[in-house]
Coordinates of C-alpha atoms in Angstrom, one line a residue:
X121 CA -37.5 15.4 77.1
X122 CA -38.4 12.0 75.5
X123 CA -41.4 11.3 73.3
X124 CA -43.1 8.9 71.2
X125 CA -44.8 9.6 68.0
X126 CA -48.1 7.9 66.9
X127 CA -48.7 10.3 63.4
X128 CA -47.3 9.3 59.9
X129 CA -44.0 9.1 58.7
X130 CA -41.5 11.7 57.5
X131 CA -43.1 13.8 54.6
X132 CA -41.1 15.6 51.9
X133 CA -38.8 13.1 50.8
X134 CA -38.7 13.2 46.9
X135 CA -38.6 9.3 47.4
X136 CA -41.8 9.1 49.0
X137 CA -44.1 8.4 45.8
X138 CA -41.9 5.2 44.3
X139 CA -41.0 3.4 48.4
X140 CA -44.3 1.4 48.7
X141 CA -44.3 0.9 44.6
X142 CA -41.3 -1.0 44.0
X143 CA -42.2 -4.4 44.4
X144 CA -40.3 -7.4 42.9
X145 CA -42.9 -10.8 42.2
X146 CA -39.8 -12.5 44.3
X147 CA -40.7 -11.1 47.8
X148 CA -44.1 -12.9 47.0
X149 CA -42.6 -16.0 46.3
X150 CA -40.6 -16.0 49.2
X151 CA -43.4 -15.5 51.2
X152 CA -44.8 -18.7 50.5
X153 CA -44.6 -21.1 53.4
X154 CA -43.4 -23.6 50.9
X155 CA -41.1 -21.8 49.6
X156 CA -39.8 -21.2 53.0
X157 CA -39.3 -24.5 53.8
X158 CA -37.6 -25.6 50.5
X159 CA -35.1 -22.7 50.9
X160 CA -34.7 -24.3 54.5
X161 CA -34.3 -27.9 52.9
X162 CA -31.4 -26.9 50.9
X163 CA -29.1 -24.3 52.8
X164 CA -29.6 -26.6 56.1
X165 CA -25.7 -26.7 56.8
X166 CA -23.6 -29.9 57.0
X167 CA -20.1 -30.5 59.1
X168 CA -18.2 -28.2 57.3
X169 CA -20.5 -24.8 57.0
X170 CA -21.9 -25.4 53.2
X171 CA -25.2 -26.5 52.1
X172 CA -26.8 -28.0 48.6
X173 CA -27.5 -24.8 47.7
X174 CA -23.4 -23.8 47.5
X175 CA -22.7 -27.7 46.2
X176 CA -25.5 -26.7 43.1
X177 CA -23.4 -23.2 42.9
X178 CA -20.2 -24.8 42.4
X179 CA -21.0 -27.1 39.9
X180 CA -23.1 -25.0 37.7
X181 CA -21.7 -24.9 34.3
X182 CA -18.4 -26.3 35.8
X183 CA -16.6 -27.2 32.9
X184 CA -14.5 -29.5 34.9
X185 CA -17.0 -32.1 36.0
X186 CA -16.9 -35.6 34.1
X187 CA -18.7 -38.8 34.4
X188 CA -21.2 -39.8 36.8
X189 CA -20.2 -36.2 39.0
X190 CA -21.5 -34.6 35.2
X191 CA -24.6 -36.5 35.3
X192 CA -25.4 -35.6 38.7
X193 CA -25.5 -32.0 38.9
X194 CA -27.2 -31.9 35.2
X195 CA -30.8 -31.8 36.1
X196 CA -29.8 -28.4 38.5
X197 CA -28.1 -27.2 35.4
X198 CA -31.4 -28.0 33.3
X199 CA -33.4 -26.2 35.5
X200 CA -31.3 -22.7 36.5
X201 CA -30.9 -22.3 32.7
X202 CA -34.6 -22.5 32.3
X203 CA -35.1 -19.9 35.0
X204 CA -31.8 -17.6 33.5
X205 CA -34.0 -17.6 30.3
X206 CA -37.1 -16.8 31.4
X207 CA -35.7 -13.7 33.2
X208 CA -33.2 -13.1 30.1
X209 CA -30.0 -13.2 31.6
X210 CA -26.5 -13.9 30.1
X211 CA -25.6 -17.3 31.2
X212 CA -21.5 -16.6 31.5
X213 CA -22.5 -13.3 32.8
X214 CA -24.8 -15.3 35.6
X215 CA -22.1 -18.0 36.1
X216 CA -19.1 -15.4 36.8
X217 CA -21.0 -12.6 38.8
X218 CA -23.0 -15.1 41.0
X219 CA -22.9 -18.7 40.4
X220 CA -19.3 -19.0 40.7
X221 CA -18.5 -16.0 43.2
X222 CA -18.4 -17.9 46.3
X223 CA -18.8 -14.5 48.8
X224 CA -21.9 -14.0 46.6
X225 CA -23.5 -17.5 47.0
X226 CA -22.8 -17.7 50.3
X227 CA -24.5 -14.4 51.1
X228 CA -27.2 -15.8 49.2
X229 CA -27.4 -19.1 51.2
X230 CA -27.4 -17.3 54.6
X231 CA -29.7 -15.2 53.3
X232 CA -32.3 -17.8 51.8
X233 CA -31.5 -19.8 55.4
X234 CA -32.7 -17.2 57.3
X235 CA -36.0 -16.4 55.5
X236 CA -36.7 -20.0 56.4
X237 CA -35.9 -19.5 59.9
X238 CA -37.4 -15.9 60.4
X239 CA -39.8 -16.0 57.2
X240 CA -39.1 -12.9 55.0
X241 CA -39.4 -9.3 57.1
X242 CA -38.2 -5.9 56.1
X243 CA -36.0 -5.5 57.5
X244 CA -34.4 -9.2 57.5
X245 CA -33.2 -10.6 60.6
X246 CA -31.1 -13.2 59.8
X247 CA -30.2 -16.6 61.4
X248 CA -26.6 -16.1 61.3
X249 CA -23.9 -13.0 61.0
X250 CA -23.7 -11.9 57.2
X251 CA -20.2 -10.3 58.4
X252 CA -18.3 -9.9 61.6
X253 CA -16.1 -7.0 62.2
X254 CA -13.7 -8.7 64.9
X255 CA -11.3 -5.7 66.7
X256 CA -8.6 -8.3 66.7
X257 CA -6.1 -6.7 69.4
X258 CA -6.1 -3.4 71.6
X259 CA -3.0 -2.5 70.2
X260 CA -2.2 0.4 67.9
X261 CA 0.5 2.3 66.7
X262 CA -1.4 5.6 67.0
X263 CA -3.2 7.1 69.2
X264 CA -6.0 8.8 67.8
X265 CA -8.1 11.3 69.4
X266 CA -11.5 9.8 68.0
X267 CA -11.2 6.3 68.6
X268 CA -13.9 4.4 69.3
X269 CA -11.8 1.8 70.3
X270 CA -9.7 3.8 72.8
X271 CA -6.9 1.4 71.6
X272 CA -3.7 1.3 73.5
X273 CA 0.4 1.1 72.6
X274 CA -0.1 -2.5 74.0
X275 CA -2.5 -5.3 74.0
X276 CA -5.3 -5.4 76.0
X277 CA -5.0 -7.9 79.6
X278 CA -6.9 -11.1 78.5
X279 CA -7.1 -10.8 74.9
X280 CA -8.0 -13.9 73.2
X281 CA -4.9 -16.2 72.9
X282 CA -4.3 -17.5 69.5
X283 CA -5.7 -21.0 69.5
X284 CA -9.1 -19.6 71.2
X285 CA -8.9 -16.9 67.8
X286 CA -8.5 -20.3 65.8
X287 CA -11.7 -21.7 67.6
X288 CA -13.7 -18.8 66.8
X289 CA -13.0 -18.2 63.1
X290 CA -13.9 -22.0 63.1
X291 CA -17.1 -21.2 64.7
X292 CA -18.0 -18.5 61.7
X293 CA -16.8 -20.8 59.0
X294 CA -19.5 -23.7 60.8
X295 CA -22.4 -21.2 61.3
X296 CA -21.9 -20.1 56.9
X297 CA -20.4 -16.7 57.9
X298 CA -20.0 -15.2 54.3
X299 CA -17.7 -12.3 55.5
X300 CA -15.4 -11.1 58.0
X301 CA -14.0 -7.9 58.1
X302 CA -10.6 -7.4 60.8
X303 CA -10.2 -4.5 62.6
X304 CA -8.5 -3.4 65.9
X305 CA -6.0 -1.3 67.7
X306 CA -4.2 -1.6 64.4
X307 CA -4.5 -5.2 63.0
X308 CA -1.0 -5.3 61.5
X309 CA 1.0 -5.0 64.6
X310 CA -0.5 -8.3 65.8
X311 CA 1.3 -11.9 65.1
X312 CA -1.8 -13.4 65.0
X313 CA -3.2 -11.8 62.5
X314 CA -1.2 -14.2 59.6
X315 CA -2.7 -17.4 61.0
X316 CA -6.1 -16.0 61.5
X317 CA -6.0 -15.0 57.6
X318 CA -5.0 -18.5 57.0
X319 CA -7.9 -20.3 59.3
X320 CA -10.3 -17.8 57.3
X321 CA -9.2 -18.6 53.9
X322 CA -9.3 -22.4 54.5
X323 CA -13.6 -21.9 55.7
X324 CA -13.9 -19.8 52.7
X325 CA -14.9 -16.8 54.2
X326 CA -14.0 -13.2 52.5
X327 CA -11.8 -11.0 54.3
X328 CA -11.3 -7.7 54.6
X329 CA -9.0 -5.5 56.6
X330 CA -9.2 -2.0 58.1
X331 CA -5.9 0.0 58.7
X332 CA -4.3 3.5 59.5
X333 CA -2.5 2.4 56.6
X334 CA 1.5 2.9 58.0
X335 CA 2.1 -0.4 57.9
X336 CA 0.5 -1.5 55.0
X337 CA 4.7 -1.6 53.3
X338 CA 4.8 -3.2 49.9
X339 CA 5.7 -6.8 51.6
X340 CA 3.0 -6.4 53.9
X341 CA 0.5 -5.8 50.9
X342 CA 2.0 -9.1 49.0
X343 CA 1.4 -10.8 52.3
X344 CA -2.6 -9.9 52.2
X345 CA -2.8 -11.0 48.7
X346 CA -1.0 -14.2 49.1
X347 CA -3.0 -14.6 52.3
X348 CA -6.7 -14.1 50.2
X349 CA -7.6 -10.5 51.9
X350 CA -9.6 -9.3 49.3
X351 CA -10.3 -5.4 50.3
X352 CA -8.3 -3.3 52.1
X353 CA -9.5 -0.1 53.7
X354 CA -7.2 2.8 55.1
X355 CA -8.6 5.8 57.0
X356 CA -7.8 9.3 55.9
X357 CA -9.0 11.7 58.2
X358 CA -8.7 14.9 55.9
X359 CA -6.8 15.7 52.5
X360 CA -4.8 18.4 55.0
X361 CA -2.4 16.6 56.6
X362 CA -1.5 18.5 59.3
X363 CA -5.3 17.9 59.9
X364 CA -5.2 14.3 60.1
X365 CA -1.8 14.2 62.0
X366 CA -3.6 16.0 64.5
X367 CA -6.5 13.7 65.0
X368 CA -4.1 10.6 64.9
X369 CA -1.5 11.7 67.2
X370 CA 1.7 11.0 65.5
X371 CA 3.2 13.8 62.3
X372 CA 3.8 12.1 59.8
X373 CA 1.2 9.5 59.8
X374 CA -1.1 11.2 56.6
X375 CA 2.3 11.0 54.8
X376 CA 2.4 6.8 55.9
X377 CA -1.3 6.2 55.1
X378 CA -1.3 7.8 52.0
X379 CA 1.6 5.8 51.1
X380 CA 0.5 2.9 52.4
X381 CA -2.7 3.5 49.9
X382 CA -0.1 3.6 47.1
X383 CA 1.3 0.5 48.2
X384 CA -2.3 -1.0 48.4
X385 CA -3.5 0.2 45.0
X386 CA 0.1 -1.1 42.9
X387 CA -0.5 -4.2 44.3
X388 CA -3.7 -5.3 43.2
X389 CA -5.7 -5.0 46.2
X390 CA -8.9 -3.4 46.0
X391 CA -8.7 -0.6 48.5
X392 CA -10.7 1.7 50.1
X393 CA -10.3 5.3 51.0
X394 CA -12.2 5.6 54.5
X395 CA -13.0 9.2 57.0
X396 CA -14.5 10.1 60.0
X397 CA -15.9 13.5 58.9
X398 CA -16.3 16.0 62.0
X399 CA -17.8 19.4 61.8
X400 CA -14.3 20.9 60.8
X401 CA -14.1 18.7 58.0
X402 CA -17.0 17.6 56.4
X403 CA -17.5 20.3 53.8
X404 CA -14.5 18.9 52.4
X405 CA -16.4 15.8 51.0
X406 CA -15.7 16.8 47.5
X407 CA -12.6 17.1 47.9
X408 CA -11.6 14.1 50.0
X409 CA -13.8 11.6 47.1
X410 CA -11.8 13.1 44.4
X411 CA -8.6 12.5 46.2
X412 CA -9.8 8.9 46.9
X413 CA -10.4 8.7 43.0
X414 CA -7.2 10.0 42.2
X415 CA -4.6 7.4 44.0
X416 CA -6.8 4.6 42.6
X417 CA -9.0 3.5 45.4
X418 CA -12.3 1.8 44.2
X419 CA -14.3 2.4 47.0
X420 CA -14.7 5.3 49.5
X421 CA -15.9 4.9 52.9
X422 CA -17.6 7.4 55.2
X423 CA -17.3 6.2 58.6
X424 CA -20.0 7.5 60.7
X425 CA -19.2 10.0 64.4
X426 CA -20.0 8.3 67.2
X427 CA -19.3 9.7 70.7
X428 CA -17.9 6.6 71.9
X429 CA -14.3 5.4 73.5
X430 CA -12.2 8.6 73.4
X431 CA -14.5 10.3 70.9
X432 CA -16.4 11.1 74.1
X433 CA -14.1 13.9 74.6
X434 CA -14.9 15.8 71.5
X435 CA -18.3 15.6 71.2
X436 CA -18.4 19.3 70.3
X437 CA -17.2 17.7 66.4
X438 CA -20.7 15.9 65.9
X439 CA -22.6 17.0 63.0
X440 CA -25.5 18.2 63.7
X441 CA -28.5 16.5 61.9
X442 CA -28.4 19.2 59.0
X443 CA -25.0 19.0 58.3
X444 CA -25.3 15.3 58.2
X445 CA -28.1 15.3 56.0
X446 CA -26.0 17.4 53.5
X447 CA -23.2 15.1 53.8
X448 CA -25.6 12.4 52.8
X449 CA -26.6 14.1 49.8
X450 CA -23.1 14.6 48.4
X451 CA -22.6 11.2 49.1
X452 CA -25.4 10.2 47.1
X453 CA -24.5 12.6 44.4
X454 CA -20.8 10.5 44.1
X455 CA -22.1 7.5 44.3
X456 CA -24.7 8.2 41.2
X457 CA -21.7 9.6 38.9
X458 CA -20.2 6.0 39.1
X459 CA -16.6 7.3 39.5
X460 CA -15.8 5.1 42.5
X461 CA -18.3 3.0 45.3
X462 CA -19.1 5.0 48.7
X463 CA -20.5 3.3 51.3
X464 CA -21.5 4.6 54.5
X465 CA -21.7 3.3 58.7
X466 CA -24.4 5.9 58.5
X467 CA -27.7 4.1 57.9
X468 CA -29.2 7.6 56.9
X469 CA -27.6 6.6 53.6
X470 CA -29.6 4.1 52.6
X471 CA -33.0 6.4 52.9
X472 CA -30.8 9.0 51.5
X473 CA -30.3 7.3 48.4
X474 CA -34.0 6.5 48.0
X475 CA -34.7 10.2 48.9
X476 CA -32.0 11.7 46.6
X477 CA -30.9 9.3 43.6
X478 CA -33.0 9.0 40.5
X479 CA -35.1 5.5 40.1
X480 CA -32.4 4.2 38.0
X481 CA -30.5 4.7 40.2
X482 CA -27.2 3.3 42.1
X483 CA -28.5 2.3 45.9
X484 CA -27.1 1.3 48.9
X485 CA -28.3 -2.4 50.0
X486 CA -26.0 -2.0 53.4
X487 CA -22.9 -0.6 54.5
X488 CA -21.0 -2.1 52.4
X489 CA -22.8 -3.1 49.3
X490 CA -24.6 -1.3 46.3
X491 CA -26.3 -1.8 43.5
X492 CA -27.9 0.0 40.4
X493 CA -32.0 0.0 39.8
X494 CA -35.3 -0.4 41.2
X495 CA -34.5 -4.6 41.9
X496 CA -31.6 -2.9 44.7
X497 CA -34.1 -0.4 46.5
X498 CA -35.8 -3.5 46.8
X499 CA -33.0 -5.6 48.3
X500 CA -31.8 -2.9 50.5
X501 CA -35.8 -2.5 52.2
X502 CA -34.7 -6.1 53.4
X503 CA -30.4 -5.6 54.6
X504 CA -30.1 -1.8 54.4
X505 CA -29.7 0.6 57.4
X506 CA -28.6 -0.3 61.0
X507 CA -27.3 -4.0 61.4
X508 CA -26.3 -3.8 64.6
X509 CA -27.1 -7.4 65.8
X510 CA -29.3 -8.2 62.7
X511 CA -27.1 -8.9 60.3
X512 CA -23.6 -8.5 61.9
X513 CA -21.9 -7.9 65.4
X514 CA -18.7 -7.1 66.8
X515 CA -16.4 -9.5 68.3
X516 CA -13.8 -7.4 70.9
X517 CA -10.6 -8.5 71.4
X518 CA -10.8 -10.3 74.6
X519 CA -13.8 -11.9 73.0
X520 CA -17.1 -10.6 74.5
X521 CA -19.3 -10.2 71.3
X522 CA -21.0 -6.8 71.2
X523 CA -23.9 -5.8 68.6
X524 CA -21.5 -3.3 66.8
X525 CA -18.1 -2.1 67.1
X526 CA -19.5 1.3 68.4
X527 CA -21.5 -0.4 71.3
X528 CA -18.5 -1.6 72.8
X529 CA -20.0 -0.8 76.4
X530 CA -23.3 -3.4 75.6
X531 CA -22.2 -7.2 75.8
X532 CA -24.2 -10.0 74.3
X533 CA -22.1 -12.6 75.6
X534 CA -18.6 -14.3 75.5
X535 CA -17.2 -16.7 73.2
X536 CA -14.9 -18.1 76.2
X537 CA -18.6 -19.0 77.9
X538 CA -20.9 -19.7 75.2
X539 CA -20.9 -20.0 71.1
X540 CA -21.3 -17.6 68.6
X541 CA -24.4 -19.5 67.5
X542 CA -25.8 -19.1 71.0
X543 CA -25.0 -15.7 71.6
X544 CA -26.4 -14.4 68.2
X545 CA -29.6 -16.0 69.3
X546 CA -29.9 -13.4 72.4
X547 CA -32.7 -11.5 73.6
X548 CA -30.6 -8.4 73.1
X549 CA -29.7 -8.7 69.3
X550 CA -34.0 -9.8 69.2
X551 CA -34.8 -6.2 69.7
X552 CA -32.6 -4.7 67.6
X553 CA -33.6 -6.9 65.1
X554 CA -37.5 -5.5 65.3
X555 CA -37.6 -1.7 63.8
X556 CA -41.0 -1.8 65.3
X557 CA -39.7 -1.3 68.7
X558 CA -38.2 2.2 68.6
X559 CA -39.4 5.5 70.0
X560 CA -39.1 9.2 68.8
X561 CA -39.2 9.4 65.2
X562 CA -37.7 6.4 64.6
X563 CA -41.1 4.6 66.0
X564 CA -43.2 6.0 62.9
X565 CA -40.8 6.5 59.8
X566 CA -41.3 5.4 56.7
X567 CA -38.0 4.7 55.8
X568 CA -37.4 2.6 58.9
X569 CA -36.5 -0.3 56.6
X570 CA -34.0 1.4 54.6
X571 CA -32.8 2.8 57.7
X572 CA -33.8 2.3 61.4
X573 CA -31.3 4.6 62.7
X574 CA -28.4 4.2 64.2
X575 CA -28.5 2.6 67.6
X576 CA -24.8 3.4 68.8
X577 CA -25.7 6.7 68.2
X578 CA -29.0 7.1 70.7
X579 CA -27.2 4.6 73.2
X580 CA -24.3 7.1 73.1
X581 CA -26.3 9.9 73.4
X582 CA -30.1 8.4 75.6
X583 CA -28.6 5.4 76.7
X584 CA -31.1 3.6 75.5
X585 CA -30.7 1.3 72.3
X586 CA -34.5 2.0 71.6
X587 CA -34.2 5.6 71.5
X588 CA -34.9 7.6 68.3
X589 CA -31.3 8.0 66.6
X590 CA -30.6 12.3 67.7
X591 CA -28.2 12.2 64.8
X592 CA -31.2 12.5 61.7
X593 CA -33.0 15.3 61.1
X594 CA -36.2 13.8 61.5
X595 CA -35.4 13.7 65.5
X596 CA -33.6 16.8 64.8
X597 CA -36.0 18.4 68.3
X598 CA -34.5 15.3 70.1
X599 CA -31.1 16.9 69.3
X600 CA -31.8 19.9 70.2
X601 CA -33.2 19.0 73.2
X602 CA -29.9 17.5 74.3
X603 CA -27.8 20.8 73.2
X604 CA -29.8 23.6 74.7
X605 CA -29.3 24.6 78.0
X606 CA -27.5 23.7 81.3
X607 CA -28.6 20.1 80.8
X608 CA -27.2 19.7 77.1
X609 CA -25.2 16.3 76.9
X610 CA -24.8 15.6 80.0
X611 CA -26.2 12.4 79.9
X612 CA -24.0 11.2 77.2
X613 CA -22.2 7.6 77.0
X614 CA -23.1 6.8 80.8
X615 CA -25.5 3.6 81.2
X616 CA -26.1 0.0 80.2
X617 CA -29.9 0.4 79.5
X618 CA -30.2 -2.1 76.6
X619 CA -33.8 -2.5 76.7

């Protein structure tokens, strides 16, 4: 049975008292119409994807600039180090983490592009992708039993030929894409994937990759460097590894990946230790971060069930809501002792971590980014929870762009008909962009901006985008609705009812 609330919002979250009193002066200031439409003035875009706002960037206390190129940029320079002293911050400190980190600034410009577009809403819907997770080929060398992709030994009938993959990473680098993060199948076994890398690097966009790690040899991992991937993350299923052999179909694959993390981490990549957690391996949390800690990955990354491709089959491994929200507290709890970065696809972590870490605090500000203090539980209000065709969408591999790699089933359009640009302006990715317009629990939280809920999730399980996300506890009836009795799941995965 469906329902729509109309009370308050969740209650007995210990972050309750400090969500509507963190305030930063600079969500006033970019409130301003005017400030809107200078911030529009100087990220508007030119031929080749960058804006003033990069140019100023770059040449900020660039100790290579002489002459009339010196004189040019100085009256910037004058005025960001008035601004870095009134807010007393380290001016090499400023110029390395931000000025000067080109991912960084052009996050920022996209970001300070689409307040202008969309004026400044929590959450922010922005005017372009901040990243694109592209599943680059169908192909894998695995066949695992919770795939989302329900990859195949072979690539897919009509995947996108190489010169049309070409075209599109040219399309990101035009629209300011900051990041793009490659996926599959299993990336590595595709040719294409070298001159993809290549055409990315040259639009200066930063790239990650996501692998089962059996291929990631030491030549391959020289190859990613050389080629400018800047993070690599490997999924681990379990520490057991007859456990993860199991989900991945193949013995000897935990031995590979685990090898292939060693490969990563003597390298000099920056590598990530990623799992699916099910309901026979969650409580092994601890254990799976300290693992992650010990080979020398710098992040770990909890990759969120979803009954979707062949994880249909086993939905019987879902955490329920409880177990969930446990899981999100000891991810919390090793993300506050600072050891290594976790990030979560669940966009219960971001409330979470306003629930659970102390106002000091480490937060998430998306699924892949953190930051320490009350300034981040601001930033995360505005690009925390669900992004789903908000602030990044799914491109499959025969091209059809979806709002998430987990809502494989709901197409927004094609890049072989239309442009990125004009498919990210659909109706579709419009509602999921507008928290407002969610039922259940969803429709009322307070956290909605920190969270939303996830929207592959209730698709997966009410076919319906919209629908309050069964997988938190606060719609923990709406999940039990769907598991009691003779009519428990059967609805699951069927229908396109997008909204």
């Amino acid at each position: 049975m469906r329902r729509e609330l109309t009370g308050e919002g969740s209650a007995g979250s210990s972050g309750a008292g400090r969500r509507n009193e963190t305030h930063h002066i600079l969500e006033d200031i970019l409130a301003w119409p005017l400030t809107q439409r200078v911030l529009g003035r100087i990220t508007r875009l030119d031929g080749s994807g960058t804006c003033l706002l990069e140019r100023v960037c770059a040449n900020y206390n660039n100790p290579a600039l002489r002459g009339r190129e010196r004189l040019r940029w100085r009256p910037w320079e004058i005025l960001i180090d008035a601004a870095l002293r009134r807010a007393r911050l380290d001016r090499e400190l400023m110029t390395e983490k931000l000025f000067h980190h080109e991912p960084t600034v052009r996050a920022l410009a996209l970001a300070a592009r689409s307040i202008a577009r969309h004026g400044l809403s929590a959450p922010q819907r922005f005017a372009a992708p901040l990243m694109v997770v592209w599943n680059m080929t169908q192909a894998c060398n695995l066949r695992c039993v919770h795939c989302y992709q329900d990859a195949t030994a072979r690539p897919a009938p009509g995947e996108l030929t190489l010169d049309e993959k070409l075209a599109a990473v040219d399309q990101m680098g035009a629209l300011g894409v900051p990041f793009l993060a490659i996926a599959g199948g299993e990336p590595l076994v595709s040719r294409d994937l070298w001159p993809v890398l290549e055409r990315a690097r040259q639009h200066r966009i930063h790239l990650t990759l996501a692998t089962n790690g059996t291929l990631l040899t030491e030549p391959a991992v020289a190859r990613l460097v050389e080629a400018g991937v800047k993070y690599v993350e490997v999924s681990v299923d379990s520490v057991t590894p007859e456990e993860h052999d199991r989900f991945r179909g193949q013995p000897g694959a935990w031995k590979r990946a685990i090898q292939g993390i060693r490969n990563s981490v003597a390298g000099g990549m920056r590598t990530g230790f990623a799992t699916c957690f099910t309901r026979r391996t969650f409580q092994s949390v601890d254990q799976a971060v300290e693992f992650a800690i010990a080979l020398g990955c710098r992040t770990f990354s909890h990759f969120n069930f979803i009954p979707t491709g062949r994880g249909r089959d086993m939905l019987d491994a879902d955490l329920t809501p409880s177990q969930r929200e446990w899981l999100m507290r000891k991810l919390v709890r090793h993300l506050q002792d600072g050891r290594i970065t976790v990030i979560s696809t669940a966009p219960q972590f971001g409330r979470a971590c306003v629930a659970y870490a102390p106002p000091d605090g480490i937060f998430a500000t998306g699924h892949a980014g953190t930051g320490r203090g009350p300034k981040s539980m601001v930033l995360s209000r505005y690009i925390g929870g669900c992004g789903a065709g908000r602030c990044y969408c799914a491109i499959q591999p025969d091209g059809e762009v979806t709002p998430c790699v987990y809502l494989s089933g709901i197409k927004a359009g094609s890049l072989r008909r239309q442009p990125l640009a004009e498919i990210w302006e659909c109706p579709l990715f419009g509602v999921l962009s507008d928290r407002g317009d969610r039922e259940d629990h969803c429709a009322v939280c307070v956290d909605k901006a920190y969270c939303g809920g996830c929207r592959a999730r209730a698709f997966a399980y009410l076919e319906d985008i919209r629908a309050g996300d069964p997988g938190c506890m606060h719609n923990e009836d709406v999940w039990n609705d769907l598991t009691s009795g003779d009519a428990g799941l059967i609805g699951i995965g069927g229908g396109q009812k997008a909204g």
